[in-house]
Tab-separated table of C-alpha atoms and ligand atoms in Angstrom:
chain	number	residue	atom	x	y	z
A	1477	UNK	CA	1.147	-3.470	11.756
A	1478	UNK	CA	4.172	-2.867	13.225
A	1479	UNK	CA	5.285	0.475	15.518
A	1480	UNK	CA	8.566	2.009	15.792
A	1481	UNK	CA	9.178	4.582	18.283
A	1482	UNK	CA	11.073	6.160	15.963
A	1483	UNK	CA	9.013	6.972	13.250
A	1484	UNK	CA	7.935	10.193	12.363
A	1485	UNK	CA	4.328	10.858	13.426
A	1486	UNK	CA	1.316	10.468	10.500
A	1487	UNK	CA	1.903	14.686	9.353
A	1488	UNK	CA	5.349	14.788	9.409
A	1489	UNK	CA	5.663	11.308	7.416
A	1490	UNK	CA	2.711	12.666	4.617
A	1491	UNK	CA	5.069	16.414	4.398
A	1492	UNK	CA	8.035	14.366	3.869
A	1493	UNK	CA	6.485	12.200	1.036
A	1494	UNK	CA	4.609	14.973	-0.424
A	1495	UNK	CA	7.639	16.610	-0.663
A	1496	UNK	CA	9.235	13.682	-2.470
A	1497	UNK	CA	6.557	13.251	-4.686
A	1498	UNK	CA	5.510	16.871	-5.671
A	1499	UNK	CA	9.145	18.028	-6.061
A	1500	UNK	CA	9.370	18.901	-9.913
A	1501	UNK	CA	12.408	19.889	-12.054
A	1502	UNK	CA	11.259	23.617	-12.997
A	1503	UNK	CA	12.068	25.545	-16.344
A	1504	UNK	CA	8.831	27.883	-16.946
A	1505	UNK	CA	7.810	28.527	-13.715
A	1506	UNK	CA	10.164	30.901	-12.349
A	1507	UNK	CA	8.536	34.041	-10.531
A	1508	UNK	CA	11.020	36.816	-10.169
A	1509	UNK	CA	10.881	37.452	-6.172
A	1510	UNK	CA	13.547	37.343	-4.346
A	1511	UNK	CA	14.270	34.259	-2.086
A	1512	UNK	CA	14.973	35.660	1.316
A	1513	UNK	CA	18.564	34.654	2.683
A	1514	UNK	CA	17.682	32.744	5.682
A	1515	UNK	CA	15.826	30.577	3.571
A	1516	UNK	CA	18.252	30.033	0.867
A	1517	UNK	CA	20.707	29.252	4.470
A	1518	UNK	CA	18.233	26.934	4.880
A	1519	UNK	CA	17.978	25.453	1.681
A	1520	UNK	CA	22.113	25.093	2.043
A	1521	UNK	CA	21.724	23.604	5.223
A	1522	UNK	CA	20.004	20.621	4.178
A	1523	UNK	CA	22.248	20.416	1.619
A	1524	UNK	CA	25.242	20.503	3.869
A	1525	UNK	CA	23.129	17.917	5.695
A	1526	UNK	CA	23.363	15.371	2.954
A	1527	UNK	CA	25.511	11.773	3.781
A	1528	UNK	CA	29.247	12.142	2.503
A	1529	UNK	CA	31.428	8.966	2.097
A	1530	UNK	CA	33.880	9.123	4.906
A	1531	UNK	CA	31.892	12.033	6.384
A	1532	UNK	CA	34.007	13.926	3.321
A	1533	UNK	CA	31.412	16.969	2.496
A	1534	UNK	CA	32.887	17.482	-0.750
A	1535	UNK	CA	30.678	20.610	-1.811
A	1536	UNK	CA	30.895	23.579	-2.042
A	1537	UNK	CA	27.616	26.062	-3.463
A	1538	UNK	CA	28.911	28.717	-5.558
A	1539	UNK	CA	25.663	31.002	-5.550
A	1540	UNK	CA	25.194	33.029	-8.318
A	1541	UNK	CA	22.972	36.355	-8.767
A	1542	UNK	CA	25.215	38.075	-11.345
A	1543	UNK	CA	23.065	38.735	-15.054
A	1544	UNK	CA	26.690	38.938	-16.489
A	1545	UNK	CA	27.843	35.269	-15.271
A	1546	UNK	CA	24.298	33.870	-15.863
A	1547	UNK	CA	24.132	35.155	-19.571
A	1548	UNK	CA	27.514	33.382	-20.318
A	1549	UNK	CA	26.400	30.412	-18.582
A	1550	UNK	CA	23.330	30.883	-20.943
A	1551	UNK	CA	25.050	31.451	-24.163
A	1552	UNK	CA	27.097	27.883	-23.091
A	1553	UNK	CA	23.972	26.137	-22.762
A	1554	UNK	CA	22.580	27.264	-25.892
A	1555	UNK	CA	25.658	26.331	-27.576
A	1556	UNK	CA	25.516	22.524	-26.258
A	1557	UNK	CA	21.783	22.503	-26.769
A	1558	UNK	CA	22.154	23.203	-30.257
A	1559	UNK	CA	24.553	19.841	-30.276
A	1560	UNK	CA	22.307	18.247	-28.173
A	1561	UNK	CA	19.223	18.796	-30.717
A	1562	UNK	CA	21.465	16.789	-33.481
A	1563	UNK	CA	21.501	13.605	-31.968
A	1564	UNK	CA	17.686	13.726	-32.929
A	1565	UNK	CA	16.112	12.724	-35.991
A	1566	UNK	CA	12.921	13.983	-37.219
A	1567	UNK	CA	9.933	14.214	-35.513
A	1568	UNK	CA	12.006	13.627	-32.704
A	1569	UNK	CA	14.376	16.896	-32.874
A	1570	UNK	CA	11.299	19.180	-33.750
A	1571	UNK	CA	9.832	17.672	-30.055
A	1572	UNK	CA	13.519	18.347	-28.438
A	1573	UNK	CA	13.610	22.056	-29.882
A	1574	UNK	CA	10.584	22.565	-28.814
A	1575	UNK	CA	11.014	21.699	-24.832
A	1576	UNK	CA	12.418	24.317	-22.280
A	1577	UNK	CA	15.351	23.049	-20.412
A	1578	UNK	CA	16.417	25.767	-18.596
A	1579	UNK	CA	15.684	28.700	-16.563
A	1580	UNK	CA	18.538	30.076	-16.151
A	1581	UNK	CA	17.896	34.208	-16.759
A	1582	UNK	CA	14.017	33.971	-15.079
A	1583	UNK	CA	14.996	32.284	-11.725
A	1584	UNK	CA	16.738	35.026	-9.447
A	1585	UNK	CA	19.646	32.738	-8.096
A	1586	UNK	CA	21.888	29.894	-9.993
A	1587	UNK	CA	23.384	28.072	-7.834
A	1588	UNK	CA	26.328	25.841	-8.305
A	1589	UNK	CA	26.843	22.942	-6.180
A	1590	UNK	CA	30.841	21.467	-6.893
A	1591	UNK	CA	32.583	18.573	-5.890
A	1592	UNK	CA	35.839	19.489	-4.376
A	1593	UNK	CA	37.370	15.996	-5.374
A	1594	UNK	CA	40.599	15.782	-3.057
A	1595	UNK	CA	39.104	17.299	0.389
A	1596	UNK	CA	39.961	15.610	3.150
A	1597	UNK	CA	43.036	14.159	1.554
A	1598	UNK	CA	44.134	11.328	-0.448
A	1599	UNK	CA	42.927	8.649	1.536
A	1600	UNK	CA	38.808	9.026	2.745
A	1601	UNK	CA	37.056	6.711	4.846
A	1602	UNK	CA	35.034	4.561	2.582
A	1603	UNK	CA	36.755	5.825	-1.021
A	1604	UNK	CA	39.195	3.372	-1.397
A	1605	UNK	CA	37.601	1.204	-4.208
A	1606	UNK	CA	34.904	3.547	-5.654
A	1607	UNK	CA	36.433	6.860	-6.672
A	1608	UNK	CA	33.522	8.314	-7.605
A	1609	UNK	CA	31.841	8.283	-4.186
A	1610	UNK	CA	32.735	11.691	-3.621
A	1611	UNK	CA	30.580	12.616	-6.700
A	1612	UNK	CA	27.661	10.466	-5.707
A	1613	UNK	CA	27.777	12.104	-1.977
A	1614	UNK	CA	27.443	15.649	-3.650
A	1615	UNK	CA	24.485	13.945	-5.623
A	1616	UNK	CA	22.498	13.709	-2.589
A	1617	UNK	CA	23.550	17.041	-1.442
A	1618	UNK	CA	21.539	18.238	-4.010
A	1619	UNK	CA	18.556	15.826	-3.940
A	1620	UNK	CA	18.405	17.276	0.252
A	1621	UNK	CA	18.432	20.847	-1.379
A	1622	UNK	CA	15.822	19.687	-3.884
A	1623	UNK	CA	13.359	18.443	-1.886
A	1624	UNK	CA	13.866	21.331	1.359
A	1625	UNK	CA	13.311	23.415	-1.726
A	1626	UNK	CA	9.858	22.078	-2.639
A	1627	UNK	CA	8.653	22.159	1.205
A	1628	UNK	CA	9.719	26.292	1.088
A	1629	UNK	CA	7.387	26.712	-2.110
A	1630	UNK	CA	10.762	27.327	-4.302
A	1631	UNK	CA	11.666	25.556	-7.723
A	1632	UNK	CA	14.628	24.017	-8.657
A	1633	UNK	CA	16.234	23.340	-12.024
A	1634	UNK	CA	19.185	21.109	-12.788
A	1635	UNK	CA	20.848	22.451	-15.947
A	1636	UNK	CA	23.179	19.938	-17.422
A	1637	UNK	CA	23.293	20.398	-20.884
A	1638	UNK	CA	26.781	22.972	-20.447
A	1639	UNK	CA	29.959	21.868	-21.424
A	1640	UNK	CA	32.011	21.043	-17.822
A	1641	UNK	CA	35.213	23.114	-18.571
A	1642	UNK	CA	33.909	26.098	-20.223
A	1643	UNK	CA	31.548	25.895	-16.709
A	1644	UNK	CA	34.446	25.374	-14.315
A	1645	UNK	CA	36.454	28.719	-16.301
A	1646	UNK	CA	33.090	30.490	-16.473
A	1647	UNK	CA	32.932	30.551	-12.260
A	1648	UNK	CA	36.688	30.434	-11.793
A	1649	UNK	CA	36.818	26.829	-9.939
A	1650	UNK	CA	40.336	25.391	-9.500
A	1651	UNK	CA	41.617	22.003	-11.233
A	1652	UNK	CA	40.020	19.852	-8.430
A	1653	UNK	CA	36.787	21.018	-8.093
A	1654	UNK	CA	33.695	19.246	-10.114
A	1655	UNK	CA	31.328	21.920	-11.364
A	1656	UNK	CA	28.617	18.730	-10.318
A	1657	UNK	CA	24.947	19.985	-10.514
A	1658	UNK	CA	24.215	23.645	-11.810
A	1659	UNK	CA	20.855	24.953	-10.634
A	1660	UNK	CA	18.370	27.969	-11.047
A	1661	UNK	CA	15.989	28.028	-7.750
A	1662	UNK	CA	12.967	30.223	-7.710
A	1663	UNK	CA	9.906	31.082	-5.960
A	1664	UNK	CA	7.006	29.461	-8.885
A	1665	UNK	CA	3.904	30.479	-10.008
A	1666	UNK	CA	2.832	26.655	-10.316
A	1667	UNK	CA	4.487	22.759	-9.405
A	1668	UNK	CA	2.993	20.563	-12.264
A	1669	UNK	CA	1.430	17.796	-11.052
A	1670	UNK	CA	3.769	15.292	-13.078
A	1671	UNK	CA	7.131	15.751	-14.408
A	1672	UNK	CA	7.179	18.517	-17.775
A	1673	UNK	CA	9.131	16.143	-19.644
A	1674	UNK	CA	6.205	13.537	-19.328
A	1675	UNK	CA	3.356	16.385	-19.696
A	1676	UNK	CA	4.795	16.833	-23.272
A	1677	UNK	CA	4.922	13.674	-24.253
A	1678	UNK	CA	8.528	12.977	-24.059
A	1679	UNK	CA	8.618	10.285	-22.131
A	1680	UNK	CA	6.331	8.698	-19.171
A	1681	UNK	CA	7.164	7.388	-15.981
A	1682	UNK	CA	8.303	3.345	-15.881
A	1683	UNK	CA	6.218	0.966	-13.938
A	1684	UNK	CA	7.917	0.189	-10.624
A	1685	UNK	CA	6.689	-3.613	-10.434
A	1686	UNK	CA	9.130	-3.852	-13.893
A	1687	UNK	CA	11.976	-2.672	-12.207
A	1688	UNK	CA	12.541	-4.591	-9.208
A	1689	UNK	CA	14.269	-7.642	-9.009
A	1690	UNK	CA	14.247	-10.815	-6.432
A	1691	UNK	CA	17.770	-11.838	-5.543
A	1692	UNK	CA	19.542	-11.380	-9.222
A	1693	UNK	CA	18.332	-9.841	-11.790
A	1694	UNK	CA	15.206	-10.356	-13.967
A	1695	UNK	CA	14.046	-12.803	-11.186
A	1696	UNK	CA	10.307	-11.980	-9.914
A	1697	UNK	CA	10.801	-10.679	-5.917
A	1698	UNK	CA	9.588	-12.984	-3.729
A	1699	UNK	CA	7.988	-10.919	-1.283
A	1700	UNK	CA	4.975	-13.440	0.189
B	418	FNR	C1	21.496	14.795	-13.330
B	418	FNR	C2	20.293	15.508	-13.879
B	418	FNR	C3	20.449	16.361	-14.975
B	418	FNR	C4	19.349	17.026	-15.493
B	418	FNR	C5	18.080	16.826	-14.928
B	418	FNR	C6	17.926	15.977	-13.815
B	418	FNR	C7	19.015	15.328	-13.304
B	418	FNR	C8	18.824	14.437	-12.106
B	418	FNR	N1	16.990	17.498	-15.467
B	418	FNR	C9	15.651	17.285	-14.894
B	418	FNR	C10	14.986	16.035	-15.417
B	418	FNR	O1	14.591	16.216	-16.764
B	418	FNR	C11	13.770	15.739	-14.530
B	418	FNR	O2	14.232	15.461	-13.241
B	418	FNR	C12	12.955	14.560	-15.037
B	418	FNR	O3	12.388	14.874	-16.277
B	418	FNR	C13	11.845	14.176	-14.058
B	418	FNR	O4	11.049	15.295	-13.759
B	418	FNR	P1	10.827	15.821	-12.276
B	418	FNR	O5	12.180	16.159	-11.735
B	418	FNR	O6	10.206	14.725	-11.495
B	418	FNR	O7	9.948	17.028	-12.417
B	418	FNR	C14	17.175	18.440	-16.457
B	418	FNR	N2	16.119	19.185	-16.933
B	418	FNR	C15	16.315	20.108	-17.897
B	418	FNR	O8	15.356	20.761	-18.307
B	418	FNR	N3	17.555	20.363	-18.390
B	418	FNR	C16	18.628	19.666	-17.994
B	418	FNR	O9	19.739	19.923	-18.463
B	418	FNR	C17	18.446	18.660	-16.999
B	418	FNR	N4	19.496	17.927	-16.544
């Protein structure tokens, strides 16, 4: 086998894979407390941690603990989710009215995480041919929050079924800032073991053998 130096030791590897794997997207399992503020400093450390194209650190976190702002952001969702249950048929839409996809009144902080898309001026390191870099960067700013989250016992929640510009009036952003990810955090009485979506039989997990590729795609990998 071979040995870098470099590697984490055997505990610190397993806590960052466990925190990989056991990270869940949380609706139901909010528990009211508090989260203390170093730890939510921590939380936006790691976030402010994440790669940027260009070193660009588009985000900004727009923490919310206002009822007032969360019930509007509420009343938006329910609004889109009503849309969203149309494109169902069936069966199908009884299932999708039936799921929980947000918990955004029972977890004590929202938090959004924006894209401020012209920081560090018109031309950034690395942006030239793929715009949307910027948004992908923030993207992993909130995967680092994510999974920092799961290692401090708290539960995260994307929300993303809100309609974009009623979101960026709701929290006041200017014209070039991306209302990207907007998420309730929470200490939880429970992480499920897989993802809820897949507990309730919406849909399962796809088999990672099918979805890797050797060279070009649909060619088997030729790993021997
Ligand atoms: C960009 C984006 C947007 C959303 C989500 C995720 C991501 C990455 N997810 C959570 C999603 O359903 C969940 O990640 C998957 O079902 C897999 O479950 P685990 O995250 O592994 O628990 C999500 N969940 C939800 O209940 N309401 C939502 O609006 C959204 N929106």
């Amino acid at each position: 086998m071979t040995t870098s130096n470099n590697a984490f030791s055997d505990a610190e590897r397993r806590g960052l894979y466990r925190a990989i794997f056991e990270r869940r997207d949380v609706r139901s399992q909010f528990l009211p407390d508090r989260i203390p503020p170093d730890v939510l400093t921590r939380l936006l450390e790691a976030a402010h941690h994440a790669p940027s194209v260009g070193f660009m650190q588009p985000w900004d976190f727009i923490v919310i603990e206002s009822r007032d702002v969360r019930e509007t952001v509420l009343a938006m969702f329910e609004q889109e989710n009503q849309k969203a249950a149309e494109r169902f048929e069936g069966e199908r839409k009884a299932h999708y009215r039936s799921l929980k996809l947000q918990g955004i009144m029972e977890s004590p902080i929202n938090l959004c995480i924006t894209c401020d898309r012209s920081r560090g001026g018109p031309h950034v390191l690395g942006r030239n041919s793929i715009v949307e870099t910027d948004l992908f960067s923030t993207c992993l700013a909130v995967q680092n929050l994510w999974l920092a989250a799961r290692a401090e016992g708290i539960g995260v929640g994307w929300v993303s079924i809100l309609d974009q510009e009623q979101l960026s009036t709701a929290l006041s952003l200017p014209e070039h800032v991306y209302p990207l990810a907007y998420l309730c955090l929470g200490y939880v009485s429970e992480f499920l073991d897989q993802p809820e979506l897949e507990a309730k039989g919406w849909r399962s997990r796809l088999s990672l053998s099918e979805l890797v590729h050797g060279d070009k795609w649909g060619q088997p990998l030729n790993n021997g």
